[in-house]
Amino acid sequence: MTRTSDTIIEIRDIKKSFPGVKALKGVSFDVARGSVHCIVGENGAGKSTFIKILTGAQPASSGEIRLNGEPFAPYHVSDAIAQGISCLYQELNIVEDLSVEQNLSLGQEKHKFLFPKRADNLDKARSILANFDESIKLSDKVSNLSVAQKQIVEITRALVTDCSVLVMDEPTAALSLGETTKIMRVIERLRDSGMTIIYISHKLSEIFEIGDSVTVLRDGEMVATQPLKGMTQTDLVRLMLGKVVAEQYIPSTGARDETVLEVRDVSTRKLRDINFDLKKGEILGFYGLLGAGKTEVAEVLFGHDCRGEIRKDGNIINMKSERDALRSGFALVPEERREEGIFGLLGIAKNVPLMNMKTVMKNGLVSGKAERDLADKYIDMLQIAASNRNHPVALLSGGNQQKVVIAKCLNRDSDIILMDEPTRGVDIGAKQEIHNIIRDLANKGKSVVVFSSELQEITGLCDRIVLMYDGKVRETIENGENIDTDYILDVVAGKEA
Amino acid sequence: MQVQSKLMSLVKNQNFVLLLIFIALNVYFASATKSYFQVGNYFNMLTQNAALLFTAAAATLLMKTGNFDLSTTANLAFSGVLYAILAGMGLPLTLAALITLAAGSCFGVVNGLLVTRYDISPFIATLGMMFIGGGVALLICDGQSVRNGLPANFMGLMRSEVLGLPISILIAAVGVTVSWIMAEKTLIGKYAMAIGSNKNAAALAGINVDRVVMGLFILVALCASLAGIMTASRIGTGDPRVAEFFFMDVIVAIMLGGTPLTGGRGTVIGTVIAAMIVIVIGNGLNMLGILVFWQTVIKGVILIVAVTINEKFSFEKLRDQATPSKGDAGAGNGQTMEEWSLRRGNIL
Amino acid sequence: MKYLMHYLQTDMQKVILMGILAALMIGLSIASPNFLSITNFTNVLLKVAIIVIIASAANLLMITGNFDLSVGAVLAFSGILHAYMSKHGVPVELSILITLIVAMAWGGVNALTVSVLGINPVIATVGTLFIARGFAFLIARWDGGANIMMGLPRDFVDFGRDPVFGLVPLAIVVMVAAVAIFIFIEKRTALGRKAYAIGANLKSAKLSGINTVGIVALLYVLVGLFAGLSGVLQTSRVGLASPTVGKGLEFDVIVAIILGGTSMLGGVGSTFGMVLGALVVGFTANGMVLLGIPFYYQTIAYGVILIGTLLLSQKFGTRAKA
C-alpha cells in the first residue's frame, strides 16, 4: 500500500490494550481525500476505541498514523482539532448549561488575557444551523433543546471549526428520518467541497447511501477495507459477523384470544386518546418515529400519570408509581439500559433478584445458595456470557447487560412485560437471542409489548403492530407473510391515507 | 401578558428572591432594634466577614466546576499563625504577607494535584488537607497563640481606612469584583461551568480541564490565606483555632446562593447575597439579644428551609425540561467502564 | 491463586489497611512497652467504639449514596438529654428509652429532608447539626449551667461503667453487637441487598420497584438511633454530659467509612472494611500518645493516612488489574 497523492490518512498497525482487554489488535488502512469512508463492526469491535485514538482522546499503544504524509500523534483533542480532525462522538458531548452560541465556540475561543474577543464565525454558525433547523437560536440554552436538536448543535460545532477530516460516530442514532436525510445531504455537500468524512454507523442503509469505501472491524481486527460500489448489504453483514443472520416472523403459538389489557382513551401531555388491547400470549409491537410517543405509552403502563382508563383482566387499575405498576403485574425492560436497567457495580447474582427478592429469601433471610442457583438458572437460560456470576455487570458487553436486565424482569414473573427498545445498541448475534427469548415468553402465555424504532425488529417479532404518529395511534395491523413495510413507513411518517 | 411573564421570570430568578429575603431581613431587624440600622453596624458586619465574602466568591467558581475545598479553615488558621510568626521575627509586614500567601497557596497546589492528577475526590482530598493543615498550624506555633514580639503596626492593616472605608471592606469589594469578572466576563467562568456541567464534553472541546481546576483550587487557597492574614491582623494574634466553621460558612453561602455541589450552575452575585443573608442573621440575632443556642437552631432551620425551597424550584424546572426530551434520548452515557473503575478506586 | 488475585484486586483497600494495622501493631509493640496490655487495648477500643457504633449504621447509609453530618450533634444532644432526665428523677432505663426515641426522631428529620423532600444531604444534615446542637445547649441551660455533672444518680454511671460479665466494658460489647448486626444486614437481608442497589443505580432501583425513599429514610433513622446510643454510652461512662462533645465526630465517622473502602457515591463498601478503618485511626492515635508525640501530629497523621491509603489503593488496585 503505497501512498498516493489523494490519500489523506494512512493508518498502520494501530494497537490498543486496556487492562485485561485488547481493544485493537493491529488496524491498517488508507483513507482517500474527499471521500466518505465508513467504519462498521458490531459492538465491541473496536470502532469507538479507534475513533478516540484518531482524535487524540486516547493514545494508541503502538502503531502509526500519518496525516497528509506527516506523522500524526495527537496528545490531546485540541492537537487533532488544530491539525484539522474534528469529531462527533457517540455520546452527546455538549454542555447543557451553556447557550448554543457558547457551546459552538467552546474551547476554540479567541481571547486576550482570557477575555473573549467577539467571535467572527457566528454568521457561519448561524447559517449552518439554519440549514438544519431554523428553530434553534444561538441564544437558546442547550438544556431546553430536544436531543435531536442538541445533536445538530454538535454537528454544527464540528463544521464551524475549519476541518479537513470530520469523524462522525453514529451521528444519526437519535435523529428522526427527516433529520437523518438532511444530514445525509449535508455530508454529501461537505464531501463535494473536498472534506474527508469518516463515518461510523450501525445503520447499513445510510452507509450504502453515502459511503465511498468501508473498513470492517471485528473483535479489534480489521477484516476488510474495500470500495462499497458493487457490494451488497448481505456482503457487508457477512464480513461484520462472519455469518449471516436472517430473521423471519414466526407467529406466537398461543391462542391469543383472551384479552388481558384494555387501554381506553389514554391521554397525557404528549399522548392523545390512545386505545389498544393486549391478548394473553401475544407480542404487541409499537412502532413510530422518535417523538411519536412510544416511550410515553411505556411510561403510562409503568405508573406515570394519565387521563383515561386502563383495565387489566377486566378491572380498572389506577397506578401512581412504578411500584404500583409492578404490583399490578407489569414489568419493564427500560430503554436506557445503563441508566435505568442495570446495577453496574454489582454482580449478576445480585442484579437478578432485585425486582423480586422473595425468590432468594429463605425464612426471611437472603440465602446465598438460592441467589447463586437463581443466577445460574438465568445465565444458562439466557446464555449470558460472563466469567462468573459475581462479575460486575458494568463490565459486560451491551448485549449481556441487556440479558441481565431481562433476567431481572423475568424473575418478577409478571403477566405483562414491557420492553422499550429491547435490542438497542446490542450486536446482531445477541439481538437474535433476545428475540428468541421474547418469543419464548409469549409462547409460555406471557404478554409482551415491544416498543422499538427498528422496523425489522417489529416485523420480525410482533404478532400485531400499533403504528403511532404524533402522540396518536394511527392504525393497528396484523403481522403476516405479506406485510407491507412501505405502507407502514407511510403511516408512521404521517402520510394521510 | 408580557409584563406578567417578565414578573414571573423575575420571581423565578433565584438572585432576586435572595435579594428580597435580604431586604426583608434588614427591614425586620431595623424595626426590631435601633442599634441595627446604623452605618457603624454595617461596617462592623462587613469588616468582620470580609474574608468570608471574597473567599466564598472565589470558591463559587471552584464549585461551578463540581469541586470544593474543605481545607479553607485549616489554611486560614495556618496562614494567620505563619504571618504572626514571621512578623514576630521582625520581617517587614509586606514580606511576611507575601511569604504567607505563597505558603498558603501550597494548599491549593496539593488539593489540585490530588484531585486532578491522582483522581482523588475533592471531598476526601480537601478533608485530608483540612486535617494536615490544621495539624501544621498547631505544630508551627506549638499549640499556642502567637502574641509575643508582634510589631506595633501588626493590627494596622485592618485599622487603616481609604476614602473613609475600612481597608478590609475594600479588599472584600475588590476580591468579589475580581471573582465576578472572572466568572461573568472571562472564559474561566464559562469553562468552569462547562466542566461542572459535562466534564467529558469540556475535555473533548479542547479545554484543559486539569489546569482550570488546579488554577481555581489555588485561587481559593490564596483567598483563604489572605483571609488568615486579615483575621490575624484584626484580632492581633496568630490563633491556630480561629474561625472553626469558616469552610462550612463558605460552602453554605455558595449553596444557598444557588450553586449545587455538583457544579454547572451558579453565580457569584448569588453567593454574595446569600453570604450577606447569613451575616445579617447572625448580627441581627445578636442585636436582639437572642441566646446563642437559639441562634444555632435558627441557623439550622433557615438553612434547611432555604435549600428546600431552592431545590424544589430547580427540581420543578428540571422536571419540565426532562420530560419532553426523554424518549428521544440517544446513546445513554451512564455508567461507563471508566466510571466503574473510578468508583472502585474510591472516587466520591 | 486465582481467587487470591481476585480478592487482591477487588479489596485492595482492605488489604492495605490490614497491612498498615499489622505494621502499627508490630512497630508499637517494639517501640512502647505499654502497648501490649489489656488496659491499653481496652482504652483504644473504648475510643474507637463510639465511632464504630455510629459508623456501622452510617456505612450502610453511605452505601446508598447518602451521609449524615449531624451525628456528632445528635450524640451530644442525646447524652445531655439522658443526663438531664436522670438527674431530674426519671428512672435511668426509662430515660435511656426516651433518649433513643428522640434520637431516632432526629434521624427522622434527616429522613424527611433528604429522603422524602430530596434535599442535598450536606445541607440538610448540617441544618440538623445546628438545630440539635442548639437544643443541646438549651437543655444544659435548663439545668442551669454548661455541663451536667453533679447530682447524677448512682445507677446512671453504673450503667456505663459496670463491665459486662465483669470483664468487658459495655461500650465494647455494644460495638461488637452493632458490627455483627450490620454485617448480618449487609450479607443476609433484603434491606442490605436493596441498599447496595440504591447506591449502585438509583433510577434502576426505582424502576425495579425498590422502595428507595423508605429504605434511605429507615437508614437515617437507624443512624440517629445509633448516634443516640453512643451518646448515652459515652455520658454514662464519663459521668459528664456536655453540649460541646462530639464536635468533628461526623468527620471521624466518615473517615473510618471511607478508609474502609466505601464510596461516597454508594454501591460499594463493607462493614468489615469500616471496622479496619476505625482501628487504623484508633491505634495510630494511641501509638502517638504512647510515644509522647504532641497531639497536633495526630491530626496530620490523620490526613496523611486518609489520602495515603486512597493513593496506595488506587496505585496497587490498577496494577493488580493490569
Tab-separated table of C-alpha atoms in Angstrom, chain A residues 252-264 275-286 301 311-314 329-330 414-418 438-439 441-450 462-466 476-478:
chain	number	residue	atom	x	y	z
A	252	SER	CA	-46.672	-16.923	18.587
A	253	THR	CA	-48.197	-20.324	19.177
A	254	GLY	CA	-50.717	-19.338	21.845
A	255	ALA	CA	-54.431	-18.944	21.167
A	256	ARG	CA	-54.276	-15.193	21.759
A	257	ASP	CA	-57.994	-14.936	22.368
A	258	GLU	CA	-58.047	-13.778	25.971
A	259	THR	CA	-57.718	-10.023	26.483
A	260	VAL	CA	-55.502	-9.153	29.437
A	261	LEU	CA	-55.183	-5.424	28.968
A	262	GLU	CA	-57.516	-2.789	27.596
A	263	VAL	CA	-56.328	0.762	27.211
A	264	ARG	CA	-59.085	3.278	26.546
A	275	ASN	CA	-56.661	2.860	22.521
A	276	PHE	CA	-55.458	-0.705	22.212
A	277	ASP	CA	-55.922	-4.200	23.564
A	278	LEU	CA	-53.375	-6.794	24.556
A	279	LYS	CA	-54.056	-10.523	24.394
A	280	LYS	CA	-52.627	-13.267	26.509
A	281	GLY	CA	-49.593	-14.852	24.829
A	282	GLU	CA	-49.233	-12.079	22.327
A	283	ILE	CA	-46.311	-9.948	21.240
A	284	LEU	CA	-47.646	-6.474	20.540
A	285	GLY	CA	-45.363	-4.035	18.793
A	286	PHE	CA	-45.388	-0.243	18.981
A	301	LEU	CA	-48.218	1.475	31.507
A	311	ARG	CA	-58.229	-2.234	32.542
A	312	LYS	CA	-56.278	-5.330	33.391
A	313	ASP	CA	-58.171	-8.637	33.339
A	314	GLY	CA	-61.323	-6.573	33.192
A	329	GLY	CA	-48.456	-7.273	37.135
A	330	PHE	CA	-46.367	-5.157	34.779
A	414	SER	CA	-45.276	-10.544	35.692
A	415	ASP	CA	-48.112	-11.209	33.242
A	416	ILE	CA	-47.289	-8.249	31.054
A	417	ILE	CA	-43.729	-7.455	30.090
A	418	LEU	CA	-42.968	-4.077	28.567
A	438	ILE	CA	-39.257	-12.771	23.753
A	439	ARG	CA	-40.973	-15.361	21.521
A	441	LEU	CA	-42.147	-15.735	26.766
A	442	ALA	CA	-45.188	-15.251	24.563
A	443	ASN	CA	-45.434	-18.961	23.857
A	444	LYS	CA	-45.456	-19.565	27.606
A	445	GLY	CA	-48.533	-17.360	27.917
A	446	LYS	CA	-46.980	-14.034	28.872
A	447	SER	CA	-47.991	-10.908	27.030
A	448	VAL	CA	-45.122	-8.842	25.720
A	449	VAL	CA	-45.293	-5.255	24.499
A	450	VAL	CA	-42.285	-4.253	22.406
A	462	CYS	CA	-44.620	-8.913	16.745
A	463	ASP	CA	-47.986	-10.505	16.174
A	464	ARG	CA	-49.762	-7.203	15.921
A	465	ILE	CA	-48.293	-3.786	15.325
A	466	VAL	CA	-49.579	-0.467	16.645
A	476	THR	CA	-53.192	-1.361	14.402
A	477	ILE	CA	-52.267	-4.044	11.894
A	478	GLU	CA	-51.861	-7.811	11.985
